PDB file of C-alpha atoms and ligand atoms in Angstrom:
ATOM      1  CA  MET A 940     -17.233  -7.093  -8.028  1.00  0.00           C
ATOM      2  CA  LEU A 941     -14.853  -6.107  -5.939  1.00  0.00           C
ATOM      3  CA  SER A 942     -11.743  -5.741  -7.929  1.00  0.00           C
ATOM      4  CA  THR A 943      -8.376  -4.845  -5.623  1.00  0.00           C
ATOM      5  CA  ARG A 944      -5.929  -6.327  -8.479  1.00  0.00           C
ATOM      6  CA  ASN A 945      -2.728  -4.278  -8.447  1.00  0.00           C
ATOM      7  CA  SER A 946      -0.219  -4.353 -11.536  1.00  0.00           C
ATOM      8  CA  VAL A 947       1.659  -0.720  -9.243  1.00  0.00           C
ATOM      9  CA  HIS A 948       4.677  -0.668 -11.445  1.00  0.00           C
ATOM     10  CA  VAL A 949       7.163  -1.135  -8.717  1.00  0.00           C
ATOM     11  CA  VAL A 950       9.723  -2.183 -11.836  1.00  0.00           C
ATOM     12  CA  GLY A 951      12.787  -0.011 -11.916  1.00  0.00           C
ATOM     13  CA  LYS A 952      13.568   3.643 -10.540  1.00  0.00           C
ATOM     14  CA  TYR A 953      11.115   6.014  -9.219  1.00  0.00           C
ATOM     15  CA  ILE A 954       9.648   8.893 -11.371  1.00  0.00           C
ATOM     16  CA  GLY A 955       6.892  11.219  -9.975  1.00  0.00           C
ATOM     17  CA  ARG A 956       5.925  14.457 -11.992  1.00  0.00           C
ATOM     18  CA  PHE A 957       4.237  17.427 -11.183  1.00  0.00           C
ATOM     19  CA  ALA A 958       1.559  18.148 -13.039  1.00  0.00           C
ATOM     20  CA  PRO A 959       0.067  22.096 -13.358  1.00  0.00           C
ATOM     21  CA  SER A 960      -2.747  23.538 -15.239  1.00  0.00           C
ATOM     22  CA  PRO A 961      -1.413  26.777 -16.187  1.00  0.00           C
ATOM     23  CA  THR A 962      -4.471  28.516 -15.246  1.00  0.00           C
ATOM     24  CA  GLY A 963      -2.249  31.068 -13.731  1.00  0.00           C
ATOM     25  CA  PRO A 964       0.922  31.545 -11.225  1.00  0.00           C
ATOM     26  CA  LEU A 965       1.473  28.838  -8.384  1.00  0.00           C
ATOM     27  CA  HIS A 966      -1.055  29.109  -5.402  1.00  0.00           C
ATOM     28  CA  PHE A 967      -0.179  27.594  -1.912  1.00  0.00           C
ATOM     29  CA  GLY A 968      -2.295  24.563  -3.363  1.00  0.00           C
ATOM     30  CA  SER A 969       0.530  23.996  -6.401  1.00  0.00           C
ATOM     31  CA  LEU A 970       2.665  24.671  -4.037  1.00  0.00           C
ATOM     32  CA  LEU A 971       2.577  22.279  -1.685  1.00  0.00           C
ATOM     33  CA  ALA A 972       2.062  19.589  -5.006  1.00  0.00           C
ATOM     34  CA  ALA A 973       5.191  20.537  -6.345  1.00  0.00           C
ATOM     35  CA  VAL A 974       7.135  20.551  -2.703  1.00  0.00           C
ATOM     36  CA  ALA A 975       5.211  16.751  -2.171  1.00  0.00           C
ATOM     37  CA  SER A 976       5.699  15.362  -5.436  1.00  0.00           C
ATOM     38  CA  TYR A 977       9.904  16.562  -5.546  1.00  0.00           C
ATOM     39  CA  VAL A 978      10.299  15.747  -1.782  1.00  0.00           C
ATOM     40  CA  ASP A 979       8.914  12.441  -2.095  1.00  0.00           C
ATOM     41  CA  ALA A 980      10.903  11.491  -5.624  1.00  0.00           C
ATOM     42  CA  LYS A 981      14.370  12.777  -4.693  1.00  0.00           C
ATOM     43  CA  ALA A 982      13.755  10.323  -0.718  1.00  0.00           C
ATOM     44  CA  ASN A 983      13.128   8.232  -3.458  1.00  0.00           C
ATOM     45  CA  LEU A 984      16.085   8.610  -5.241  1.00  0.00           C
ATOM     46  CA  GLY A 985      13.835   9.001  -8.525  1.00  0.00           C
ATOM     47  CA  LEU A 986      13.036  11.219 -10.981  1.00  0.00           C
ATOM     48  CA  TRP A 987      10.519  14.280 -11.227  1.00  0.00           C
ATOM     49  CA  LEU A 988       8.900  15.400 -13.825  1.00  0.00           C
ATOM     50  CA  VAL A 989       7.199  18.725 -15.054  1.00  0.00           C
ATOM     51  CA  ARG A 990       3.698  18.192 -17.719  1.00  0.00           C
ATOM     52  CA  MET A 991       2.147  21.006 -18.535  1.00  0.00           C
ATOM     53  CA  GLU A 992      -1.624  20.774 -18.811  1.00  0.00           C
ATOM     54  CA  ASP A 993      -1.543  22.880 -21.061  1.00  0.00           C
ATOM     55  CA  LEU A 994      -5.374  21.443 -22.459  1.00  0.00           C
ATOM     56  CA  ASP A 995      -7.824  24.313 -22.056  1.00  0.00           C
ATOM     57  CA  PRO A 996      -6.353  27.261 -23.905  1.00  0.00           C
ATOM     58  CA  PRO A 997      -9.069  29.338 -22.781  1.00  0.00           C
ATOM     59  CA  ARG A 998      -8.474  29.236 -18.973  1.00  0.00           C
ATOM     60  CA  GLU A 999      -5.201  29.137 -19.794  1.00  0.00           C
ATOM     61  CA  PRO A1000      -3.632  33.329 -19.527  1.00  0.00           C
ATOM     62  CA  ALA A1001      -1.011  33.921 -21.579  1.00  0.00           C
ATOM     63  CA  GLY A1002       2.858  33.320 -20.007  1.00  0.00           C
ATOM     64  CA  ALA A1003       1.040  31.068 -17.416  1.00  0.00           C
ATOM     65  CA  ALA A1004       2.819  28.382 -18.460  1.00  0.00           C
ATOM     66  CA  ASN A1005       6.522  30.122 -18.184  1.00  0.00           C
ATOM     67  CA  ARG A1006       5.210  32.182 -14.806  1.00  0.00           C
ATOM     68  CA  ILE A1007       4.810  28.337 -13.011  1.00  0.00           C
ATOM     69  CA  LEU A1008       8.184  27.147 -14.260  1.00  0.00           C
ATOM     70  CA  GLU A1009      10.469  30.359 -13.266  1.00  0.00           C
ATOM     71  CA  GLN A1010       8.516  30.233  -9.865  1.00  0.00           C
ATOM     72  CA  LEU A1011       9.517  26.110  -9.418  1.00  0.00           C
ATOM     73  CA  LEU A1012      13.442  27.771 -10.150  1.00  0.00           C
ATOM     74  CA  GLN A1013      12.789  30.437  -7.222  1.00  0.00           C
ATOM     75  CA  LEU A1014      11.999  27.464  -5.632  1.00  0.00           C
ATOM     76  CA  ASP A1015      14.338  25.156  -5.918  1.00  0.00           C
ATOM     77  CA  LEU A1016      12.298  22.528  -7.578  1.00  0.00           C
ATOM     78  CA  THR A1017      14.106  21.694 -10.409  1.00  0.00           C
ATOM     79  CA  TRP A1018      13.362  19.553 -12.809  1.00  0.00           C
ATOM     80  CA  ASP A1019      14.249  16.453 -14.790  1.00  0.00           C
ATOM     81  CA  GLY A1020      14.589  16.300 -18.309  1.00  0.00           C
ATOM     82  CA  GLU A1021      12.344  18.140 -20.624  1.00  0.00           C
ATOM     83  CA  VAL A1022       8.837  19.750 -19.349  1.00  0.00           C
ATOM     84  CA  LEU A1023       6.412  17.859 -21.654  1.00  0.00           C
ATOM     85  CA  TYR A1024       3.206  20.063 -22.706  1.00  0.00           C
ATOM     86  CA  GLN A1025      -0.078  18.360 -23.316  1.00  0.00           C
ATOM     87  CA  SER A1026      -0.813  20.341 -25.464  1.00  0.00           C
ATOM     88  CA  MET A1027       1.821  18.994 -27.771  1.00  0.00           C
ATOM     89  CA  ARG A1028       0.456  15.739 -27.368  1.00  0.00           C
ATOM     90  CA  LEU A1029      -2.866  15.104 -29.239  1.00  0.00           C
ATOM     91  CA  THR A1030      -2.222  12.616 -31.196  1.00  0.00           C
ATOM     92  CA  ALA A1031      -1.638  10.348 -28.245  1.00  0.00           C
ATOM     93  CA  TYR A1032      -4.888  11.192 -26.735  1.00  0.00           C
ATOM     94  CA  GLU A1033      -6.526  10.912 -30.692  1.00  0.00           C
ATOM     95  CA  GLN A1034      -5.000   7.339 -30.701  1.00  0.00           C
ATOM     96  CA  ALA A1035      -5.899   6.291 -27.160  1.00  0.00           C
ATOM     97  CA  LEU A1036      -9.936   7.470 -27.836  1.00  0.00           C
ATOM     98  CA  GLU A1037      -9.690   5.839 -31.379  1.00  0.00           C
ATOM     99  CA  LEU A1038      -8.420   2.678 -29.764  1.00  0.00           C
ATOM    100  CA  LEU A1039     -11.524   2.718 -27.227  1.00  0.00           C
ATOM    101  CA  THR A1040     -13.869   3.292 -29.701  1.00  0.00           C
ATOM    102  CA  SER A1041     -12.110  -0.058 -31.805  1.00  0.00           C
ATOM    103  CA  GLN A1042     -13.380  -1.937 -28.665  1.00  0.00           C
ATOM    104  CA  GLY A1043     -16.900  -0.290 -28.634  1.00  0.00           C
ATOM    105  CA  LEU A1044     -16.313   0.852 -25.687  1.00  0.00           C
ATOM    106  CA  CYS A1045     -17.289   5.107 -26.040  1.00  0.00           C
ATOM    107  CA  TYR A1046     -20.425   6.519 -27.707  1.00  0.00           C
ATOM    108  CA  HIS A1047     -21.793  10.109 -28.141  1.00  0.00           C
ATOM    109  CA  CYS A1048     -23.186  11.955 -25.639  1.00  0.00           C
ATOM    110  CA  ASN A1049     -25.541  15.441 -26.826  1.00  0.00           C
ATOM    111  CA  CYS A1050     -26.803  15.845 -22.985  1.00  0.00           C
ATOM    112  CA  THR A1051     -26.296  19.129 -21.638  1.00  0.00           C
ATOM    113  CA  ARG A1052     -24.642  20.400 -18.591  1.00  0.00           C
ATOM    114  CA  GLN A1053     -28.499  20.601 -16.689  1.00  0.00           C
ATOM    115  CA  GLN A1054     -29.677  17.557 -17.737  1.00  0.00           C
ATOM    116  CA  VAL A1055     -26.559  16.017 -16.200  1.00  0.00           C
ATOM    117  CA  LYS A1056     -27.080  17.751 -13.384  1.00  0.00           C
ATOM    118  CA  ALA A1057     -30.262  16.702 -12.620  1.00  0.00           C
ATOM    119  CA  MET A1058     -29.138  13.279 -13.004  1.00  0.00           C
ATOM    120  CA  GLY A1059     -27.037  13.412  -9.212  1.00  0.00           C
ATOM    121  CA  SER A1060     -23.827  12.546  -9.451  1.00  0.00           C
ATOM    122  CA  ALA A1061     -23.533   9.709 -11.321  1.00  0.00           C
ATOM    123  CA  TYR A1062     -24.532   9.725 -15.259  1.00  0.00           C
ATOM    124  CA  ASP A1063     -27.512   7.760 -15.458  1.00  0.00           C
ATOM    125  CA  GLY A1064     -26.567   6.112 -18.915  1.00  0.00           C
ATOM    126  CA  THR A1065     -29.062   8.259 -21.370  1.00  0.00           C
ATOM    127  CA  CYS A1066     -27.515   8.032 -24.502  1.00  0.00           C
ATOM    128  CA  ARG A1067     -25.390   4.996 -23.603  1.00  0.00           C
ATOM    129  CA  ARG A1068     -29.228   3.458 -24.245  1.00  0.00           C
ATOM    130  CA  ARG A1069     -30.091   5.320 -27.949  1.00  0.00           C
ATOM    131  CA  SER A1070     -30.700   4.080 -31.103  1.00  0.00           C
ATOM    132  CA  ASP A1071     -29.554   7.195 -33.054  1.00  0.00           C
ATOM    133  CA  PRO A1072     -26.374   8.830 -32.230  1.00  0.00           C
ATOM    134  CA  PRO A1073     -26.420  12.410 -31.564  1.00  0.00           C
ATOM    135  CA  PRO A1074     -25.051  14.035 -35.378  1.00  0.00           C
ATOM    136  CA  SER A1075     -23.022  17.148 -34.120  1.00  0.00           C
ATOM    137  CA  ASP A1076     -22.103  19.123 -30.748  1.00  0.00           C
ATOM    138  CA  PHE A1077     -21.674  15.498 -28.691  1.00  0.00           C
ATOM    139  CA  ALA A1078     -19.167  14.464 -25.922  1.00  0.00           C
ATOM    140  CA  THR A1079     -17.855  11.206 -26.096  1.00  0.00           C
ATOM    141  CA  ARG A1080     -18.002   8.687 -23.220  1.00  0.00           C
ATOM    142  CA  LEU A1081     -16.908   6.105 -22.045  1.00  0.00           C
ATOM    143  CA  ARG A1082     -18.744   2.878 -21.370  1.00  0.00           C
ATOM    144  CA  ILE A1083     -18.134   1.511 -17.595  1.00  0.00           C
ATOM    145  CA  GLU A1084     -18.908  -1.929 -16.258  1.00  0.00           C
ATOM    146  CA  PRO A1085     -19.721  -2.823 -12.974  1.00  0.00           C
ATOM    147  CA  VAL A1086     -16.840  -2.789 -11.185  1.00  0.00           C
ATOM    148  CA  LYS A1087     -15.964  -1.719  -7.674  1.00  0.00           C
ATOM    149  CA  ILE A1088     -12.068   0.259  -8.055  1.00  0.00           C
ATOM    150  CA  GLY A1089     -10.315  -0.036  -4.776  1.00  0.00           C
ATOM    151  CA  PHE A1090      -6.878   0.633  -4.174  1.00  0.00           C
ATOM    152  CA  HIS A1091      -4.080   1.575  -1.529  1.00  0.00           C
ATOM    153  CA  ASP A1092      -3.034   5.819  -0.996  1.00  0.00           C
ATOM    154  CA  GLN A1093      -0.387   5.769   0.095  1.00  0.00           C
ATOM    155  CA  ILE A1094      -0.987   9.060   2.978  1.00  0.00           C
ATOM    156  CA  GLN A1095      -4.950   8.620   3.056  1.00  0.00           C
ATOM    157  CA  GLY A1096      -5.509   4.346   2.762  1.00  0.00           C
ATOM    158  CA  LEU A1097      -7.753   2.277   1.428  1.00  0.00           C
ATOM    159  CA  TYR A1098      -9.988   3.802  -0.757  1.00  0.00           C
ATOM    160  CA  GLN A1099     -12.695   3.121  -2.839  1.00  0.00           C
ATOM    161  CA  GLN A1100     -15.612   4.240  -5.174  1.00  0.00           C
ATOM    162  CA  ASP A1101     -18.443   2.171  -6.595  1.00  0.00           C
ATOM    163  CA  ILE A1102     -17.585   4.186 -10.093  1.00  0.00           C
ATOM    164  CA  GLU A1103     -20.981   3.445 -11.855  1.00  0.00           C
ATOM    165  CA  ASN A1104     -23.064   4.582  -9.203  1.00  0.00           C
ATOM    166  CA  GLU A1105     -20.820   7.323  -8.095  1.00  0.00           C
ATOM    167  CA  VAL A1106     -18.930   8.359 -11.340  1.00  0.00           C
ATOM    168  CA  GLY A1107     -21.060   6.079 -14.156  1.00  0.00           C
ATOM    169  CA  ASP A1108     -19.877   6.907 -17.563  1.00  0.00           C
ATOM    170  CA  PHE A1109     -17.589   9.384 -18.347  1.00  0.00           C
ATOM    171  CA  VAL A1110     -16.705  12.008 -20.432  1.00  0.00           C
ATOM    172  CA  ILE A1111     -12.695  11.728 -22.184  1.00  0.00           C
ATOM    173  CA  GLN A1112     -13.403  14.056 -25.431  1.00  0.00           C
ATOM    174  CA  ARG A1113     -15.493  17.065 -24.688  1.00  0.00           C
ATOM    175  CA  LYS A1114     -18.453  19.001 -26.723  1.00  0.00           C
ATOM    176  CA  ASP A1115     -15.822  20.914 -27.518  1.00  0.00           C
ATOM    177  CA  ARG A1116     -13.685  18.626 -28.614  1.00  0.00           C
ATOM    178  CA  LEU A1117     -10.867  18.703 -26.272  1.00  0.00           C
ATOM    179  CA  PHE A1118      -9.418  16.007 -24.598  1.00  0.00           C
ATOM    180  CA  ALA A1119     -10.655  15.496 -21.207  1.00  0.00           C
ATOM    181  CA  TYR A1120      -8.229  15.800 -18.616  1.00  0.00           C
ATOM    182  CA  GLN A1121      -8.658  11.330 -17.552  1.00  0.00           C
ATOM    183  CA  LEU A1122      -7.933  10.428 -21.218  1.00  0.00           C
ATOM    184  CA  ALA A1123      -5.446  13.286 -21.066  1.00  0.00           C
ATOM    185  CA  VAL A1124      -3.758  12.478 -17.159  1.00  0.00           C
ATOM    186  CA  VAL A1125      -4.280   8.491 -18.050  1.00  0.00           C
ATOM    187  CA  VAL A1126      -2.158   8.671 -21.418  1.00  0.00           C
ATOM    188  CA  ASP A1127       0.571  10.409 -20.626  1.00  0.00           C
ATOM    189  CA  ASP A1128       1.641   9.289 -17.191  1.00  0.00           C
ATOM    190  CA  ALA A1129       1.723   6.196 -19.071  1.00  0.00           C
ATOM    191  CA  TYR A1130       4.131   7.339 -21.293  1.00  0.00           C
ATOM    192  CA  GLN A1131       5.959   9.116 -19.285  1.00  0.00           C
ATOM    193  CA  SER A1132       6.262   6.159 -16.975  1.00  0.00           C
ATOM    194  CA  ILE A1133       5.100   7.295 -13.821  1.00  0.00           C
ATOM    195  CA  THR A1134       4.988   5.461 -10.785  1.00  0.00           C
ATOM    196  CA  ASP A1135       4.155   7.350  -8.200  1.00  0.00           C
ATOM    197  CA  ILE A1136       1.655  10.515  -7.586  1.00  0.00           C
ATOM    198  CA  ILE A1137       1.974  12.866  -4.876  1.00  0.00           C
ATOM    199  CA  ARG A1138      -1.149  15.146  -5.750  1.00  0.00           C
ATOM    200  CA  GLY A1139      -3.830  16.909  -3.215  1.00  0.00           C
ATOM    201  CA  TYR A1140      -7.121  15.444  -2.473  1.00  0.00           C
ATOM    202  CA  ASP A1141      -9.257  17.323  -4.375  1.00  0.00           C
ATOM    203  CA  LEU A1142      -8.370  14.374  -7.061  1.00  0.00           C
ATOM    204  CA  LEU A1143      -8.771  11.100  -4.953  1.00  0.00           C
ATOM    205  CA  GLU A1144     -12.113  10.381  -6.691  1.00  0.00           C
ATOM    206  CA  SER A1145     -10.824  11.177  -9.921  1.00  0.00           C
ATOM    207  CA  THR A1146      -8.259   8.235  -9.435  1.00  0.00           C
ATOM    208  CA  PRO A1147     -10.643   5.434  -9.611  1.00  0.00           C
ATOM    209  CA  ARG A1148     -11.145   6.435 -13.422  1.00  0.00           C
ATOM    210  CA  GLN A1149      -7.760   6.768 -14.372  1.00  0.00           C
ATOM    211  CA  ILE A1150      -6.808   3.815 -13.215  1.00  0.00           C
ATOM    212  CA  TYR A1151     -10.058   2.092 -14.648  1.00  0.00           C
ATOM    213  CA  LEU A1152      -8.190   3.435 -18.138  1.00  0.00           C
ATOM    214  CA  GLN A1153      -5.416   2.079 -16.970  1.00  0.00           C
ATOM    215  CA  ARG A1154      -7.062  -1.279 -16.776  1.00  0.00           C
ATOM    216  CA  VAL A1155      -8.960  -0.749 -20.774  1.00  0.00           C
ATOM    217  CA  LEU A1156      -5.944   0.759 -21.963  1.00  0.00           C
ATOM    218  CA  HIS A1157      -3.738  -2.164 -20.626  1.00  0.00           C
ATOM    219  CA  TYR A1158      -1.460   0.729 -18.670  1.00  0.00           C
ATOM    220  CA  PRO A1159       0.867  -0.546 -15.355  1.00  0.00           C
ATOM    221  CA  GLN A1160      -0.431   1.508 -12.021  1.00  0.00           C
ATOM    222  CA  PRO A1161       1.110   3.786 -10.664  1.00  0.00           C
ATOM    223  CA  ARG A1162       1.349   4.705  -6.522  1.00  0.00           C
ATOM    224  CA  TYR A1163      -0.421   7.276  -5.781  1.00  0.00           C
ATOM    225  CA  GLY A1164      -0.689   9.576  -2.608  1.00  0.00           C
ATOM    226  CA  HIS A1165      -3.052  12.269  -1.952  1.00  0.00           C
ATOM    227  CA  PHE A1166      -2.072  15.138   0.978  1.00  0.00           C
ATOM    228  CA  PRO A1167      -5.162  16.959   1.911  1.00  0.00           C
ATOM    229  CA  ILE A1168      -5.660  20.517   0.121  1.00  0.00           C
ATOM    230  CA  ILE A1169      -6.480  23.992   1.804  1.00  0.00           C
ATOM    231  CA  VAL A1170      -9.686  25.282   2.271  1.00  0.00           C
ATOM    232  CA  ASN A1171     -10.234  29.303   3.060  1.00  0.00           C
ATOM    233  CA  GLU A1172     -12.381  30.134   5.955  1.00  0.00           C
ATOM    234  CA  GLN A1173     -15.419  29.486   4.194  1.00  0.00           C
ATOM    235  CA  GLY A1174     -14.035  25.281   3.858  1.00  0.00           C
ATOM    236  CA  GLU A1175     -13.542  26.110   0.548  1.00  0.00           C
ATOM    237  CA  LYS A1176     -11.281  24.521  -1.593  1.00  0.00           C
ATOM    238  CA  LEU A1177      -8.317  27.068  -2.334  1.00  0.00           C
ATOM    239  CA  SER A1178      -7.875  27.208  -6.144  1.00  0.00           C
ATOM    240  CA  LYS A1179      -6.669  29.759  -8.900  1.00  0.00           C
ATOM    241  CA  GLN A1180     -10.284  29.592 -10.195  1.00  0.00           C
ATOM    242  CA  ARG A1181     -10.947  30.597  -6.953  1.00  0.00           C
ATOM    243  CA  PHE A1182      -8.397  33.496  -7.164  1.00  0.00           C
ATOM    244  CA  ALA A1183      -6.866  32.228  -4.641  1.00  0.00           C
ATOM    245  CA  ALA A1184      -3.490  34.753  -4.231  1.00  0.00           C
ATOM    246  CA  PRO A1185      -0.298  33.503  -5.781  1.00  0.00           C
ATOM    247  CA  ILE A1186       2.352  32.502  -4.358  1.00  0.00           C
ATOM    248  CA  ASP A1187       5.156  34.938  -3.489  1.00  0.00           C
ATOM    249  CA  VAL A1188       8.695  33.078  -4.966  1.00  0.00           C
ATOM    250  CA  SER A1189      10.693  36.588  -3.518  1.00  0.00           C
ATOM    251  CA  ASN A1190       9.079  35.118  -0.351  1.00  0.00           C
ATOM    252  CA  ALA A1191      10.372  31.640  -0.610  1.00  0.00           C
ATOM    253  CA  SER A1192      12.299  30.397   2.310  1.00  0.00           C
ATOM    254  CA  PRO A1193       9.365  31.263   4.747  1.00  0.00           C
ATOM    255  CA  LEU A1194       6.331  30.101   1.469  1.00  0.00           C
ATOM    256  CA  LEU A1195       8.407  26.830   1.674  1.00  0.00           C
ATOM    257  CA  HIS A1196       9.069  26.493   5.622  1.00  0.00           C
ATOM    258  CA  LEU A1197       5.176  26.275   5.876  1.00  0.00           C
ATOM    259  CA  ALA A1198       4.927  23.983   2.901  1.00  0.00           C
ATOM    260  CA  LEU A1199       6.860  21.755   4.193  1.00  0.00           C
ATOM    261  CA  GLN A1200       4.977  22.247   8.198  1.00  0.00           C
ATOM    262  CA  PHE A1201       1.492  22.020   6.221  1.00  0.00           C
ATOM    263  CA  LEU A1202       2.702  18.782   4.827  1.00  0.00           C
ATOM    264  CA  GLY A1203       3.124  16.737   8.506  1.00  0.00           C
ATOM    265  CA  GLN A1204       6.682  17.294   7.892  1.00  0.00           C
ATOM    266  CA  SER A1205       9.006  19.385  11.069  1.00  0.00           C
ATOM    267  CA  PRO A1206      11.781  21.308   9.820  1.00  0.00           C
ATOM    268  CA  PRO A1207      13.229  23.085  12.706  1.00  0.00           C
ATOM    269  CA  SER A1208      12.239  27.136  13.134  1.00  0.00           C
ATOM    270  CA  SER A1209      16.328  27.788  12.264  1.00  0.00           C
ATOM    271  CA  ASN A1210      15.377  26.451   8.950  1.00  0.00           C
ATOM    272  CA  ARG A1211      12.886  29.433   8.220  1.00  0.00           C
ATOM    273  CA  SER A1212      15.160  31.585   6.682  1.00  0.00           C
ATOM    274  CA  LEU A1213      17.399  29.216   5.039  1.00  0.00           C
ATOM    275  CA  LYS A1214      17.853  28.869   1.004  1.00  0.00           C
ATOM    276  CA  PRO A1215      15.355  27.004  -0.625  1.00  0.00           C
ATOM    277  CA  GLY A1216      17.438  24.654  -1.740  1.00  0.00           C
ATOM    278  CA  VAL A1217      19.084  24.225   1.828  1.00  0.00           C
ATOM    279  CA  GLN A1218      15.375  23.749   2.640  1.00  0.00           C
ATOM    280  CA  LEU A1219      13.917  21.250   0.110  1.00  0.00           C
ATOM    281  CA  GLN A1220      17.783  19.040   1.297  1.00  0.00           C
ATOM    282  CA  TRP A1221      16.703  18.790   5.267  1.00  0.00           C
ATOM    283  CA  ALA A1222      13.373  18.383   3.719  1.00  0.00           C
ATOM    284  CA  ILE A1223      14.347  15.227   1.370  1.00  0.00           C
ATOM    285  CA  GLU A1224      16.510  13.876   4.399  1.00  0.00           C
ATOM    286  CA  ASN A1225      13.772  13.867   7.006  1.00  0.00           C
ATOM    287  CA  TRP A1226      11.114  12.840   4.651  1.00  0.00           C
ATOM    288  CA  ASP A1227       8.152  11.045   6.514  1.00  0.00           C
ATOM    289  CA  ILE A1228       4.946   9.969   3.975  1.00  0.00           C
ATOM    290  CA  GLN A1229       3.439   8.687   6.787  1.00  0.00           C
ATOM    291  CA  ALA A1230       3.721  11.713   9.224  1.00  0.00           C
ATOM    292  CA  VAL A1231       1.523  13.612   5.964  1.00  0.00           C
ATOM    293  CA  PRO A1232      -2.145  14.684   7.550  1.00  0.00           C
ATOM    294  CA  LYS A1233      -4.791  12.241   6.358  1.00  0.00           C
ATOM    295  CA  LEU A1234      -8.604  13.701   6.408  1.00  0.00           C
ATOM    296  CA  ALA A1235     -10.765  12.635   8.705  1.00  0.00           C
ATOM    297  CA  ASN A1236     -13.621  12.127   6.760  1.00  0.00           C
ATOM    298  CA  ILE A1237     -12.036   9.636   3.989  1.00  0.00           C
ATOM    299  CA  PRO A1238     -14.601   6.074   4.110  1.00  0.00           C
ATOM    300  CA  GLN A1239     -11.940   3.477   5.466  1.00  0.00           C
ATOM    301  CA  VAL A1240     -13.005   0.124   4.149  1.00  0.00           C
ATOM    302  CA  SER A1241     -11.185  -3.228   4.280  1.00  0.00           C
ATOM    303  CA  LEU A1242     -10.671  -5.295   0.615  1.00  0.00           C
ATOM    304  CA  LYS A1243     -10.953  -8.061   1.759  1.00  0.00           C
TER     305      LYS A1243
HETATM  306  N1  LIG B 306      -3.374  19.102 -14.663  1.00  0.00           N
HETATM  307  C1  LIG B 306      -3.990  18.795 -12.537  1.00  0.00           C
HETATM  308  C2  LIG B 306      -4.443  20.315 -12.174  1.00  0.00           C
HETATM  309  O1  LIG B 306      -3.175  21.437 -12.132  1.00  0.00           O
HETATM  310  C3  LIG B 306      -3.762  17.833 -11.592  1.00  0.00           C
HETATM  311  C4  LIG B 306      -3.401  16.751 -12.717  1.00  0.00           C
HETATM  312  C5  LIG B 306      -2.703  15.428 -11.842  1.00  0.00           C
HETATM  313  O2  LIG B 306      -2.551  16.202 -10.805  1.00  0.00           O
HETATM  314  O3  LIG B 306      -3.289  14.603 -11.640  1.00  0.00           O
HETATM  315  O4  LIG B 306      -5.334  20.498 -10.790  1.00  0.00           O
END
């Protein structure tokens, strides 16, 4: 069954967000996410919130969250309201987990990383079929109904995923008891009444899982747009884990100019030396989300 239910939350004001994981300072890829989400929000007369996704302490060097905030300020990317820290939101994730559990949608899984890897791309439901749940050392997975999730991505167009066969029942609480990104992001996007999410293409395939969770938790579905991510010469995603260099915000003006060009906008070359705030104002006035490049290999599907 292909489900195209579209409960896009468009009533009221646009609320966008930038949600970095503080695993290191901003690199060029995360700068793009900050700039694209900021400019899209402001071009739509919306709010732009910052949420620190600090859910995984072992991967977060001390001071990284503050460093990111300082970098944003040096780029004149000023956020609305207070920064929300996911580390302060554990009770909310616990409540969502309890709600899903009370609906019989969760089960415990102690498959090892190697076992899961050997299954290929989708979890094969091994622990779903167990009659004796593992007593300890388990992750919690969400039971998935066979449904194709389709949505209209503002940049990439129509995207759909056969979530059962491409992903399978997915983890919402990890073995180490940390809440999974997929659960926390959905709970907080709803909590902050986020209407629009602009982020990198690497998260496109996570979006159907997030829409699935929004449906079972009866949350509204935001609009999504995924811009292409930067790859290095080897074609690998540039990420903090791959030691992508932190951006040097003492060079904020040319960096911002480059970011806007990468996002398909055409800032005049004379803007390159202008202060970040002035360049951002130009970008807000001239923002064209349709000019953001697509990726050639996105499956284009019809939702008819
Ligand atoms: N925290 C995630 C990251 O830094 C992004 C989350 C999101 O935009 O949904 O990759």
